[in-house]
PDB file of C-alpha atoms in Angstrom:
ATOM      1  CA  MET R   1     181.868  64.813  77.752  1.00 44.00           C
ATOM      2  CA  ARG R   2     180.020  61.792  76.361  1.00 44.00           C
ATOM      3  CA  CYS R   3     180.429  59.941  79.674  1.00 43.00           C
ATOM      4  CA  CYS R   4     178.819  62.774  81.606  1.00 44.00           C
ATOM      5  CA  HIS R   5     175.882  62.899  79.196  1.00 44.00           C
ATOM      6  CA  ILE R   6     175.233  59.189  79.616  1.00 40.00           C
ATOM      7  CA  CYS R   7     175.397  59.535  83.384  1.00 41.00           C
ATOM      8  CA  LYS R   8     172.499  62.005  83.360  1.00 46.00           C
ATOM      9  CA  LEU R   9     170.065  59.747  81.454  1.00 43.00           C
ATOM     10  CA  PRO R  10     168.794  57.687  84.432  1.00 48.00           C
ATOM     11  CA  GLY R  11     167.760  60.913  86.212  1.00 48.00           C
ATOM     12  CA  ARG R  12     165.822  62.080  83.200  1.00 47.00           C
ATOM     13  CA  VAL R  13     164.102  58.749  82.837  1.00 42.00           C
ATOM     14  CA  MET R  14     163.110  58.830  86.488  1.00 48.00           C
ATOM     15  CA  GLY R  15     161.716  62.350  86.108  1.00 50.00           C
ATOM     16  CA  ILE R  16     159.595  61.293  83.166  1.00 46.00           C
ATOM     17  CA  ARG R  17     158.204  58.354  85.138  1.00 55.00           C
ATOM     18  CA  VAL R  18     157.277  60.643  88.080  1.00 47.00           C
ATOM     19  CA  LEU R  19     155.583  63.082  85.724  1.00 49.00           C
ATOM     20  CA  ARG R  20     153.583  60.289  84.096  1.00 59.00           C
ATOM     21  CA  PHE R  21     152.530  59.000  87.536  1.00 57.00           C
ATOM     22  CA  SER R  22     151.398  62.494  88.596  1.00 59.00           C
ATOM     23  CA  LEU R  23     149.351  62.874  85.433  1.00 60.00           C
ATOM     24  CA  VAL R  24     147.664  59.544  86.088  1.00 53.00           C
ATOM     25  CA  VAL R  25     146.816  60.592  89.658  1.00 54.00           C
ATOM     26  CA  VAL R  26     145.348  63.904  88.495  1.00 51.00           C
ATOM     27  CA  LEU R  27     143.329  62.139  85.809  1.00 55.00           C
ATOM     28  CA  VAL R  28     141.932  59.666  88.359  1.00 51.00           C
ATOM     29  CA  LEU R  29     140.976  62.509  90.722  1.00 59.00           C
ATOM     30  CA  LEU R  30     139.175  64.314  87.918  1.00 60.00           C
ATOM     31  CA  LEU R  31     137.250  61.184  87.030  1.00 58.00           C
ATOM     32  CA  VAL R  32     136.248  60.652  90.677  1.00 50.00           C
ATOM     33  CA  ALA R  33     135.149  64.302  90.980  1.00 55.00           C
ATOM     34  CA  GLY R  34     133.074  63.968  87.823  1.00 56.00           C
ATOM     35  CA  ALA R  35     131.408  60.842  89.137  1.00 52.00           C
ATOM     36  CA  LEU R  36     130.548  62.536  92.437  1.00 49.00           C
ATOM     37  CA  THR R  37     129.150  65.568  90.621  1.00 49.00           C
ATOM     38  CA  SER R  38     126.827  63.369  88.607  1.00 51.00           C
ATOM     39  CA  LEU R  39     125.312  62.108  91.878  1.00 49.00           C
ATOM     40  CA  LEU R  40     124.261  65.635  92.964  1.00 48.00           C
ATOM     41  CA  PRO R  41     120.633  66.837  92.355  1.00 48.00           C
ATOM     42  CA  ASN R  42     120.098  68.175  88.860  1.00 49.00           C
ATOM     43  CA  VAL R  43     119.575  71.840  89.709  1.00 41.00           C
ATOM     44  CA  ARG R  44     120.671  74.556  87.344  1.00 44.00           C
ATOM     45  CA  GLU R  45     123.013  76.873  89.174  1.00 38.00           C
ATOM     46  CA  ASP R  46     121.992  79.851  87.108  1.00 43.00           C
ATOM     47  CA  LYS R  47     118.412  79.525  88.396  1.00 43.00           C
ATOM     48  CA  MET R  48     119.130  79.136  92.102  1.00 41.00           C
ATOM     49  CA  PRO R  49     120.126  82.717  92.909  1.00 44.00           C
ATOM     50  CA  THR R  50     117.291  84.025  90.725  1.00 45.00           C
ATOM     51  CA  SER R  51     114.718  81.863  92.523  1.00 42.00           C
ATOM     52  CA  ARG R  52     115.937  83.038  95.893  1.00 44.00           C
ATOM     53  CA  ARG R  53     115.768  86.647  94.780  1.00 44.00           C
ATOM     54  CA  GLU R  54     112.260  86.121  93.406  1.00 43.00           C
ATOM     55  CA  VAL R  55     110.995  84.574  96.671  1.00 42.00           C
ATOM     56  CA  LYS R  56     112.589  87.339  98.711  1.00 42.00           C
ATOM     57  CA  SER R  57     111.264  90.016  96.361  1.00 43.00           C
ATOM     58  CA  GLN R  58     107.735  88.591  96.328  1.00 48.00           C
ATOM     59  CA  SER R  59     107.674  88.296 100.128  1.00 48.00           C
ATOM     60  CA  LYS R  60     108.775  91.872 100.541  1.00 48.00           C
ATOM     61  CA  SER R  61     106.363  93.046  97.848  1.00 64.00           C
ATOM     62  CA  THR R  62     103.250  91.482  99.394  1.00 77.00           C
ATOM     63  CA  LEU R  63     104.132  92.587 102.926  1.00 77.00           C
ATOM     64  CA  ASP R  64     105.086  96.123 101.958  1.00 93.00           C
ATOM     65  CA  SER R  65     102.263  96.757  99.531  1.00 97.00           C
ATOM     66  CA  PHE R  66      98.499  96.770  99.203  1.00 98.00           C
ATOM     67  CA  THR R  67      95.800  95.697  96.766  1.00 98.00           C
ATOM     68  CA  LEU R  68      93.212  98.170  95.518  1.00 98.00           C
ATOM     69  CA  ILE R  69      89.658  96.820  95.260  1.00 98.00           C
ATOM     70  CA  MET R  70      87.231  99.044  93.367  1.00 98.00           C
ATOM     71  CA  GLN R  71      83.637  98.120  92.653  1.00 98.00           C
ATOM     72  CA  THR R  72      82.024  99.908  89.730  1.00 97.00           C
ATOM     73  CA  TYR R  73      78.648 100.236  88.036  1.00 96.00           C
ATOM     74  CA  ASN R  74      77.836 102.389  84.963  1.00 94.00           C
ATOM     75  CA  ARG R  75      80.870 104.637  85.402  1.00 93.00           C
ATOM     76  CA  THR R  76      83.350 103.373  82.832  1.00 94.00           C
ATOM     77  CA  ASP R  77      84.634 106.867  82.071  1.00 93.00           C
ATOM     78  CA  LEU R  78      85.452 107.555  85.708  1.00 94.00           C
ATOM     79  CA  LEU R  79      86.828 104.059  86.171  1.00 96.00           C
ATOM     80  CA  LEU R  80      89.441 104.487  83.447  1.00 95.00           C
ATOM     81  CA  ARG R  81      90.430 107.877  84.795  1.00 95.00           C
ATOM     82  CA  LEU R  82      90.781 106.546  88.338  1.00 96.00           C
ATOM     83  CA  LEU R  83      92.720 103.475  87.221  1.00 97.00           C
ATOM     84  CA  ASN R  84      95.185 105.724  85.446  1.00 96.00           C
ATOM     85  CA  HIS R  85      95.527 107.864  88.590  1.00 96.00           C
ATOM     86  CA  TYR R  86      96.041 104.998  91.024  1.00 97.00           C
ATOM     87  CA  GLN R  87      98.638 103.285  88.814  1.00 96.00           C
ATOM     88  CA  ALA R  88     101.167 105.853  90.004  1.00 93.00           C
ATOM     89  CA  VAL R  89     100.578 105.321  93.736  1.00 97.00           C
ATOM     90  CA  PRO R  90     103.611 103.845  95.562  1.00 97.00           C
ATOM     91  CA  HIS R  91     103.247 100.415  97.228  1.00 97.00           C
ATOM     92  CA  LEU R  92     100.324  99.405  94.979  1.00 98.00           C
ATOM     93  CA  HIS R  93     100.659  95.696  94.219  1.00 98.00           C
ATOM     94  CA  LYS R  94      97.560  95.000  92.152  1.00 97.00           C
ATOM     95  CA  VAL R  95      94.125  96.384  91.255  1.00 98.00           C
ATOM     96  CA  ILE R  96      90.946  94.279  91.355  1.00 98.00           C
ATOM     97  CA  VAL R  97      87.958  95.820  89.572  1.00 98.00           C
ATOM     98  CA  VAL R  98      84.603  94.353  90.624  1.00 98.00           C
ATOM     99  CA  TRP R  99      82.551  94.818  87.449  1.00 98.00           C
ATOM    100  CA  ASN R 100      78.867  95.024  88.465  1.00 97.00           C
ATOM    101  CA  ASN R 101      77.483  95.801  84.999  1.00 97.00           C
ATOM    102  CA  VAL R 102      75.952  92.351  84.671  1.00 96.00           C
ATOM    103  CA  GLY R 103      75.892  91.060  81.103  1.00 94.00           C
ATOM    104  CA  GLU R 104      77.984  93.926  79.748  1.00 95.00           C
ATOM    105  CA  LYS R 105      81.535  93.545  78.578  1.00 94.00           C
ATOM    106  CA  GLY R 106      84.049  95.390  80.704  1.00 94.00           C
ATOM    107  CA  PRO R 107      86.783  97.729  79.427  1.00 96.00           C
ATOM    108  CA  GLU R 108      89.522  95.143  79.924  1.00 95.00           C
ATOM    109  CA  GLU R 109      90.388  94.947  76.214  1.00 95.00           C
ATOM    110  CA  LEU R 110      90.586  98.731  75.932  1.00 95.00           C
ATOM    111  CA  TRP R 111      92.679  98.994  79.081  1.00 95.00           C
ATOM    112  CA  ASN R 112      95.143  96.339  77.954  1.00 94.00           C
ATOM    113  CA  SER R 113      95.418  97.839  74.461  1.00 94.00           C
ATOM    114  CA  LEU R 114      96.678 101.079  75.999  1.00 92.00           C
ATOM    115  CA  GLY R 115      99.382  99.329  78.024  1.00 89.00           C
ATOM    116  CA  PRO R 116     101.810  98.396  79.271  1.00 94.00           C
ATOM    117  CA  HIS R 117     100.817  99.520  82.751  1.00 95.00           C
ATOM    118  CA  PRO R 118     103.042  99.507  85.853  1.00 95.00           C
ATOM    119  CA  VAL R 119     100.482  97.685  88.020  1.00 97.00           C
ATOM    120  CA  PRO R 120      98.328  94.740  86.872  1.00 97.00           C
ATOM    121  CA  VAL R 121      94.560  95.317  86.741  1.00 98.00           C
ATOM    122  CA  ILE R 122      92.210  92.340  87.036  1.00 98.00           C
ATOM    123  CA  PHE R 123      88.559  92.708  86.007  1.00 98.00           C
ATOM    124  CA  LYS R 124      86.071  90.490  87.869  1.00 98.00           C
ATOM    125  CA  PRO R 125      82.686  90.348  86.066  1.00 97.00           C
ATOM    126  CA  GLN R 126      79.775  89.609  88.422  1.00 97.00           C
ATOM    127  CA  THR R 127      76.625  87.601  87.795  1.00 97.00           C
ATOM    128  CA  THR R 128      74.477  89.790  90.068  1.00 97.00           C
ATOM    129  CA  ASN R 129      74.682  93.476  90.910  1.00 97.00           C
ATOM    130  CA  ARG R 130      75.105  93.330  94.668  1.00 97.00           C
ATOM    131  CA  MET R 131      76.688  95.816  97.032  1.00 96.00           C
ATOM    132  CA  ARG R 132      78.573  93.122  98.894  1.00 97.00           C
ATOM    133  CA  ASN R 133      80.301  91.783  95.779  1.00 98.00           C
ATOM    134  CA  ARG R 134      83.351  93.835  96.724  1.00 98.00           C
ATOM    135  CA  LEU R 135      83.717  91.921  99.994  1.00 98.00           C
ATOM    136  CA  GLN R 136      84.478  88.560  98.395  1.00 98.00           C
ATOM    137  CA  VAL R 137      87.658  86.624  99.128  1.00 98.00           C
ATOM    138  CA  PHE R 138      89.315  87.108  95.757  1.00 98.00           C
ATOM    139  CA  PRO R 139      91.879  84.416  94.840  1.00 97.00           C
ATOM    140  CA  GLU R 140      94.040  87.081  93.177  1.00 97.00           C
ATOM    141  CA  LEU R 141      94.441  88.925  96.480  1.00 97.00           C
ATOM    142  CA  GLU R 142      98.002  88.369  97.721  1.00 97.00           C
ATOM    143  CA  THR R 143      98.550  91.217 100.184  1.00 98.00           C
ATOM    144  CA  SER R 144      97.466  91.605 103.794  1.00 97.00           C
ATOM    145  CA  ALA R 145      96.479  95.207 103.171  1.00 98.00           C
ATOM    146  CA  VAL R 146      93.399  96.099 101.151  1.00 98.00           C
ATOM    147  CA  LEU R 147      92.686  99.592  99.904  1.00 98.00           C
ATOM    148  CA  MET R 148      89.004  99.854  99.077  1.00 98.00           C
ATOM    149  CA  VAL R 149      87.929 102.909  97.075  1.00 98.00           C
ATOM    150  CA  ASP R 150      84.552 103.857  95.627  1.00 97.00           C
ATOM    151  CA  ASP R 151      84.418 104.333  91.871  1.00 96.00           C
ATOM    152  CA  ASP R 152      83.949 108.099  92.147  1.00 94.00           C
ATOM    153  CA  MET R 153      86.613 108.809  94.766  1.00 96.00           C
ATOM    154  CA  LEU R 154      89.940 110.399  93.823  1.00 96.00           C
ATOM    155  CA  ILE R 155      92.468 110.273  96.680  1.00 97.00           C
ATOM    156  CA  SER R 156      95.930 111.760  96.303  1.00 97.00           C
ATOM    157  CA  ALA R 157      99.005 109.536  96.324  1.00 97.00           C
ATOM    158  CA  GLN R 158     100.322 111.573  99.248  1.00 96.00           C
ATOM    159  CA  ASP R 159      97.228 110.798 101.337  1.00 97.00           C
ATOM    160  CA  LEU R 160      97.320 107.101 100.441  1.00 98.00           C
ATOM    161  CA  VAL R 161     100.994 106.637 101.267  1.00 97.00           C
ATOM    162  CA  PHE R 162     100.496 108.325 104.632  1.00 97.00           C
ATOM    163  CA  ALA R 163      97.325 106.370 105.469  1.00 98.00           C
ATOM    164  CA  PHE R 164      99.045 103.112 104.517  1.00 98.00           C
ATOM    165  CA  SER R 165     101.859 103.894 106.951  1.00 97.00           C
ATOM    166  CA  VAL R 166      99.224 104.485 109.652  1.00 97.00           C
ATOM    167  CA  TRP R 167      97.479 101.201 108.809  1.00 98.00           C
ATOM    168  CA  GLN R 168     100.791  99.362 109.180  1.00 97.00           C
ATOM    169  CA  GLN R 169     100.784 100.537 112.796  1.00 96.00           C
ATOM    170  CA  PHE R 170      97.126  99.534 113.318  1.00 97.00           C
ATOM    171  CA  PRO R 171      96.582  96.516 111.019  1.00 97.00           C
ATOM    172  CA  ASP R 172      93.578  95.207 112.974  1.00 97.00           C
ATOM    173  CA  GLN R 173      91.488  98.314 112.398  1.00 98.00           C
ATOM    174  CA  ILE R 174      90.057 100.237 109.462  1.00 98.00           C
ATOM    175  CA  VAL R 175      92.177 103.256 108.601  1.00 98.00           C
ATOM    176  CA  GLY R 176      90.181 105.623 106.452  1.00 98.00           C
ATOM    177  CA  PHE R 177      89.298 109.122 105.412  1.00 97.00           C
ATOM    178  CA  VAL R 178      85.527 109.358 106.031  1.00 96.00           C
ATOM    179  CA  PRO R 179      84.188 109.015 109.599  1.00 96.00           C
ATOM    180  CA  ARG R 180      80.558 108.653 110.648  1.00 95.00           C
ATOM    181  CA  LYS R 181      78.755 107.925 113.903  1.00 94.00           C
ATOM    182  CA  HIS R 182      75.769 106.307 115.527  1.00 94.00           C
ATOM    183  CA  VAL R 183      73.818 107.912 118.366  1.00 92.00           C
ATOM    184  CA  SER R 184      71.328 106.454 120.773  1.00 87.00           C
ATOM    185  CA  THR R 185      68.037 108.258 121.373  1.00 81.00           C
ATOM    186  CA  SER R 186      66.010 108.334 124.588  1.00 81.00           C
ATOM    187  CA  SER R 187      63.808 105.589 123.189  1.00 86.00           C
ATOM    188  CA  GLY R 188      66.814 103.292 122.731  1.00 87.00           C
ATOM    189  CA  ILE R 189      66.631 103.487 118.948  1.00 94.00           C
ATOM    190  CA  TYR R 190      69.858 104.284 117.114  1.00 95.00           C
ATOM    191  CA  SER R 191      70.352 106.918 114.436  1.00 92.00           C
ATOM    192  CA  TYR R 192      73.145 107.273 111.874  1.00 94.00           C
ATOM    193  CA  GLY R 193      74.855 110.471 110.779  1.00 88.00           C
ATOM    194  CA  GLY R 194      77.999 112.579 110.809  1.00 83.00           C
ATOM    195  CA  PHE R 195      79.681 114.980 113.196  1.00 76.00           C
ATOM    196  CA  GLU R 196      76.558 117.155 113.206  1.00 73.00           C
ATOM    197  CA  LEU R 197      74.898 114.621 115.519  1.00 73.00           C
ATOM    198  CA  HIS R 198      75.430 115.152 119.236  1.00 70.00           C
ATOM    199  CA  THR R 199      76.865 112.202 121.121  1.00 67.00           C
ATOM    200  CA  PRO R 200      75.189 112.005 124.558  1.00 66.00           C
ATOM    201  CA  GLY R 201      77.570 111.900 127.497  1.00 65.00           C
ATOM    202  CA  PHE R 202      80.739 112.739 125.552  1.00 60.00           C
ATOM    203  CA  GLY R 203      81.057 116.486 126.081  1.00 57.00           C
ATOM    204  CA  ASP R 204      81.882 118.868 123.276  1.00 50.00           C
ATOM    205  CA  GLY R 205      84.440 116.843 121.314  1.00 55.00           C
ATOM    206  CA  ASP R 206      83.621 115.474 117.902  1.00 79.00           C
ATOM    207  CA  GLN R 207      83.097 111.734 118.035  1.00 90.00           C
ATOM    208  CA  TYR R 208      82.908 109.016 115.430  1.00 94.00           C
ATOM    209  CA  SER R 209      82.198 105.288 115.649  1.00 96.00           C
ATOM    210  CA  VAL R 210      82.280 104.230 111.991  1.00 97.00           C
ATOM    211  CA  VAL R 211      84.951 104.643 109.301  1.00 98.00           C
ATOM    212  CA  LEU R 212      83.533 104.114 105.821  1.00 97.00           C
ATOM    213  CA  ILE R 213      85.330 101.391 103.858  1.00 98.00           C
ATOM    214  CA  GLY R 214      84.834 103.141 100.494  1.00 97.00           C
ATOM    215  CA  ALA R 215      87.984 105.165 101.160  1.00 98.00           C
ATOM    216  CA  SER R 216      90.025 103.073 103.556  1.00 98.00           C
ATOM    217  CA  PHE R 217      92.645 100.443 104.304  1.00 98.00           C
ATOM    218  CA  PHE R 218      91.808  97.259 106.187  1.00 98.00           C
ATOM    219  CA  ASN R 219      93.179  93.769 106.664  1.00 98.00           C
ATOM    220  CA  SER R 220      92.276  91.240 103.982  1.00 98.00           C
ATOM    221  CA  LYS R 221      91.465  88.676 106.695  1.00 98.00           C
ATOM    222  CA  TYR R 222      88.234  90.570 107.355  1.00 98.00           C
ATOM    223  CA  LEU R 223      86.927  89.612 103.907  1.00 98.00           C
ATOM    224  CA  GLU R 224      86.896  85.974 104.990  1.00 98.00           C
ATOM    225  CA  LEU R 225      85.422  86.948 108.356  1.00 98.00           C
ATOM    226  CA  PHE R 226      82.637  88.802 106.555  1.00 98.00           C
ATOM    227  CA  GLN R 227      81.784  85.671 104.562  1.00 98.00           C
ATOM    228  CA  ARG R 228      81.335  83.750 107.833  1.00 98.00           C
ATOM    229  CA  GLN R 229      78.788  86.168 109.283  1.00 98.00           C
ATOM    230  CA  PRO R 230      75.166  85.153 109.918  1.00 98.00           C
ATOM    231  CA  ALA R 231      73.038  84.887 106.791  1.00 98.00           C
ATOM    232  CA  ALA R 232      70.816  87.640 108.207  1.00 98.00           C
ATOM    233  CA  VAL R 233      73.692  90.118 107.793  1.00 98.00           C
ATOM    234  CA  HIS R 234      74.127  89.292 104.105  1.00 98.00           C
ATOM    235  CA  ALA R 235      70.348  89.357 103.584  1.00 98.00           C
ATOM    236  CA  LEU R 236      70.138  92.830 105.151  1.00 98.00           C
ATOM    237  CA  ILE R 237      72.776  94.182 102.771  1.00 98.00           C
ATOM    238  CA  ASP R 238      71.059  92.607  99.768  1.00 97.00           C
ATOM    239  CA  GLU R 239      67.671  93.942 100.900  1.00 96.00           C
ATOM    240  CA  THR R 240      68.882  97.532 101.167  1.00 95.00           C
ATOM    241  CA  GLN R 241      71.753  97.441  98.623  1.00 94.00           C
ATOM    242  CA  ASN R 242      73.479  99.399 101.347  1.00 95.00           C
ATOM    243  CA  CYS R 243      75.239  99.114 104.699  1.00 97.00           C
ATOM    244  CA  ASP R 244      78.028  96.647 103.883  1.00 98.00           C
ATOM    245  CA  ASP R 245      80.439  99.215 105.337  1.00 97.00           C
ATOM    246  CA  ILE R 246      78.442  99.527 108.566  1.00 98.00           C
ATOM    247  CA  ALA R 247      78.391  95.740 108.835  1.00 98.00           C
ATOM    248  CA  MET R 248      82.188  95.626 108.442  1.00 98.00           C
ATOM    249  CA  ASN R 249      82.557  98.141 111.274  1.00 98.00           C
ATOM    250  CA  PHE R 250      80.318  95.978 113.477  1.00 98.00           C
ATOM    251  CA  ILE R 251      82.327  92.870 112.592  1.00 98.00           C
ATOM    252  CA  ILE R 252      85.733  94.447 113.272  1.00 98.00           C
ATOM    253  CA  ALA R 253      84.650  96.145 116.500  1.00 98.00           C
ATOM    254  CA  LYS R 254      83.144  92.876 117.753  1.00 98.00           C
ATOM    255  CA  HIS R 255      86.216  90.892 116.670  1.00 98.00           C
ATOM    256  CA  THR R 256      88.839  93.203 118.215  1.00 98.00           C
ATOM    257  CA  GLY R 257      86.957  94.717 121.148  1.00 97.00           C
ATOM    258  CA  LYS R 258      88.342  98.103 120.051  1.00 97.00           C
ATOM    259  CA  THR R 259      87.126 101.020 118.005  1.00 97.00           C
ATOM    260  CA  SER R 260      86.512  99.725 114.505  1.00 98.00           C
ATOM    261  CA  GLY R 261      88.524 102.395 112.753  1.00 98.00           C
ATOM    262  CA  ILE R 262      90.947 105.298 112.817  1.00 98.00           C
ATOM    263  CA  PHE R 263      90.245 108.554 111.028  1.00 97.00           C
ATOM    264  CA  VAL R 264      93.055 110.022 108.905  1.00 97.00           C
ATOM    265  CA  LYS R 265      92.452 113.602 107.807  1.00 95.00           C
ATOM    266  CA  PRO R 266      92.900 113.780 104.010  1.00 95.00           C
ATOM    267  CA  VAL R 267      94.767 116.631 102.387  1.00 93.00           C
ATOM    268  CA  ASN R 268      93.563 116.154  98.830  1.00 93.00           C
ATOM    269  CA  MET R 269      90.526 113.971  98.242  1.00 94.00           C
ATOM    270  CA  GLY R 270      87.597 114.641  95.966  1.00 90.00           C
ATOM    271  CA  ASN R 271      84.394 113.137  94.637  1.00 86.00           C
ATOM    272  CA  LEU R 272      84.188 112.990  90.844  1.00 84.00           C
ATOM    273  CA  GLU R 273      80.578 111.867  90.599  1.00 73.00           C
ATOM    274  CA  LYS R 274      79.447 115.040  88.793  1.00 64.00           C
ATOM    275  CA  GLU R 275      82.020 114.418  86.073  1.00 63.00           C
ATOM    276  CA  THR R 276      80.664 111.053  84.958  1.00 57.00           C
ATOM    277  CA  THR R 277      78.729 110.690  81.720  1.00 58.00           C
ATOM    278  CA  GLY R 278      77.212 107.371  82.784  1.00 56.00           C
ATOM    279  CA  GLY R 279      74.232 109.008  84.464  1.00 52.00           C
ATOM    280  CA  HIS R 280      74.495 106.863  87.614  1.00 47.00           C
ATOM    281  CA  SER R 281      74.163 108.770  90.883  1.00 51.00           C
ATOM    282  CA  GLY R 282      75.648 107.546  94.131  1.00 55.00           C
ATOM    283  CA  MET R 283      73.494 105.881  96.774  1.00 57.00           C
ATOM    284  CA  TRP R 284      73.844 108.809  99.134  1.00 53.00           C
ATOM    285  CA  HIS R 285      71.645 110.859  96.775  1.00 53.00           C
ATOM    286  CA  ARG R 286      68.688 108.615  97.453  1.00 60.00           C
ATOM    287  CA  ALA R 287      66.118 110.190  99.757  1.00 68.00           C
ATOM    288  CA  GLU R 288      66.031 107.063 101.903  1.00 80.00           C
ATOM    289  CA  HIS R 289      69.820 106.659 102.171  1.00 83.00           C
ATOM    290  CA  PHE R 290      70.326 107.873 105.740  1.00 86.00           C
ATOM    291  CA  LEU R 291      67.064 106.301 106.879  1.00 92.00           C
ATOM    292  CA  GLN R 292      68.271 102.970 105.492  1.00 94.00           C
ATOM    293  CA  ARG R 293      71.548 103.268 107.349  1.00 96.00           C
ATOM    294  CA  SER R 294      69.794 103.999 110.641  1.00 96.00           C
ATOM    295  CA  TYR R 295      67.570 101.015 109.887  1.00 97.00           C
ATOM    296  CA  CYS R 296      70.645  98.856 109.267  1.00 98.00           C
ATOM    297  CA  ILE R 297      72.282  99.839 112.548  1.00 98.00           C
ATOM    298  CA  ASN R 298      69.214  98.824 114.536  1.00 98.00           C
ATOM    299  CA  LYS R 299      68.897  95.568 112.591  1.00 98.00           C
ATOM    300  CA  LEU R 300      72.574  94.739 113.157  1.00 98.00           C
ATOM    301  CA  VAL R 301      72.197  95.424 116.888  1.00 97.00           C
ATOM    302  CA  ASN R 302      69.427  92.820 116.944  1.00 97.00           C
ATOM    303  CA  ILE R 303      71.432  90.318 114.888  1.00 98.00           C
ATOM    304  CA  TYR R 304      74.540  90.643 117.065  1.00 98.00           C
ATOM    305  CA  ASP R 305      72.534  91.054 120.276  1.00 97.00           C
ATOM    306  CA  GLY R 306      74.248  94.291 121.227  1.00 96.00           C
ATOM    307  CA  MET R 307      76.093  97.391 120.061  1.00 97.00           C
ATOM    308  CA  PRO R 308      79.825  96.688 119.535  1.00 98.00           C
ATOM    309  CA  LEU R 309      80.669 100.109 118.028  1.00 97.00           C
ATOM    310  CA  LYS R 310      82.813 102.357 120.214  1.00 96.00           C
ATOM    311  CA  TYR R 311      83.385 106.090 119.988  1.00 95.00           C
ATOM    312  CA  SER R 312      86.688 107.747 119.215  1.00 94.00           C
ATOM    313  CA  ASN R 313      87.754 111.357 118.778  1.00 91.00           C
ATOM    314  CA  ILE R 314      91.251 110.647 117.445  1.00 92.00           C
ATOM    315  CA  MET R 315      92.235 112.127 114.132  1.00 94.00           C
ATOM    316  CA  ILE R 316      95.676 111.550 112.607  1.00 96.00           C
ATOM    317  CA  SER R 317      97.094 114.251 110.390  1.00 93.00           C
ATOM    318  CA  GLN R 318     100.178 114.333 108.173  1.00 90.00           C
ATOM    319  CA  PHE R 319     101.091 117.709 109.609  1.00 83.00           C
ATOM    320  CA  GLY R 320     100.974 117.026 113.326  1.00 68.00           C
ATOM    321  CA  PHE R 321     100.499 114.517 116.091  1.00 53.00           C
ATOM    322  CA  PRO R 322      97.222 112.654 116.652  1.00 53.00           C
ATOM    323  CA  TYR R 323      94.855 114.899 118.511  1.00 50.00           C
ATOM    324  CA  ALA R 324      91.316 114.854 119.790  1.00 50.00           C
ATOM    325  CA  ASN R 325      88.388 117.291 119.906  1.00 46.00           C
ATOM    326  CA  HIS R 326      89.009 118.147 116.252  1.00 48.00           C
ATOM    327  CA  LYS R 327      86.544 120.096 114.202  1.00 47.00           C
ATOM    328  CA  SER R 328      85.888 118.576 110.813  1.00 44.00           C
ATOM    329  CA  LYS R 329      82.860 118.427 108.579  1.00 42.00           C
ATOM    330  CA  MET R 330      83.931 115.544 106.329  1.00 45.00           C
TER     331      MET R 330
END
C-alpha cells in the first residue's frame, strides 16, 4: 500500500507544476489586457449611450417641432393667458416672446415663479418698439418651422397640429389661417383687401394672394432672408409700423416663384382683443390701416420692380380634400 502511494507522488507534483504555469499565463494575459485598456481614449462608458440618445432626441425634436414667436405690446394679461394655452400644443419646442414694452420689465419673473412649465419661454426685451422686431434671426431659434401668432390670437391645438402637418408638406410657403388679396385697378394702382374685393379676370372663385403671418407657419430661413432685403423695405415698415407681413409675402413669392402661402381653414380660432385690460387696440382698428396696406403694396412693387404675388383659390380643410372656389369671409 505504501509503495503505491509513493508511486503516485510524481504525478501529483507534475499536476501542481502545470497548474502553477497556467496561473502565471492567465496573470500575464490579464496584465497585458490591462495595459492595452489604459491606452484607449478616456471616455466614460456610462455617458456614451446617453450622449447618442441625446443627439438623436434633439435632432428629432427640432425637425419634428416648431418654435412659437409672439410679439407683444401692452397686453400682459392676454400674453399670460395665451402662453398658458399654447404650452399644451403638441410639437411645440420653444416660445420666444418679443417684448416691445420698451423700458418696462416683462413678466418673466412671474411666469417662472408659477412653473415648472412643459415648454421653455424666452423673453426678448427690445430697445425700440418696431413692428419688424418679430422678424429677427433669434439665436435661440433651433427649429426650421416657425409659428408666428399675434398677441391677441387664440388658435386651437387641433388647428395648429393640422396646419403644422400641412406646412411639413409645403415648407417653402407660408401656411396660415388668414388670407388676403391685392387687386389691380384700371389705373394700374393696387388695392389691398379681403375676399370682398373682385379679382379681375379670375371668374367667380374666391382668390387670395397674401397669407398673414400673424397666424401662420413659415420656414425660419425666411427670417434671415428678410434681414437681407433692401433698406427701403425696412424703412417702409418702420414708417408705417405696418406691412411686415405683406413684405414677407413679397419676399417668399419672389424667392420661390410660387404663391406665397396656403390657406388652411381654421375650426376654432378667435380674437381676444376685447378681453384685454391693457387698453391697446390692434392696428386694424386704425382708420388708415387698409389705406396704409394699399400704400405698402404699391411701394413694394416699386422697390422690387414688379408684382411677385400670385393668386390662389386653394383652401385646405381638416374635414375634406383641398378644394377651390370656396366661400369664406375670414
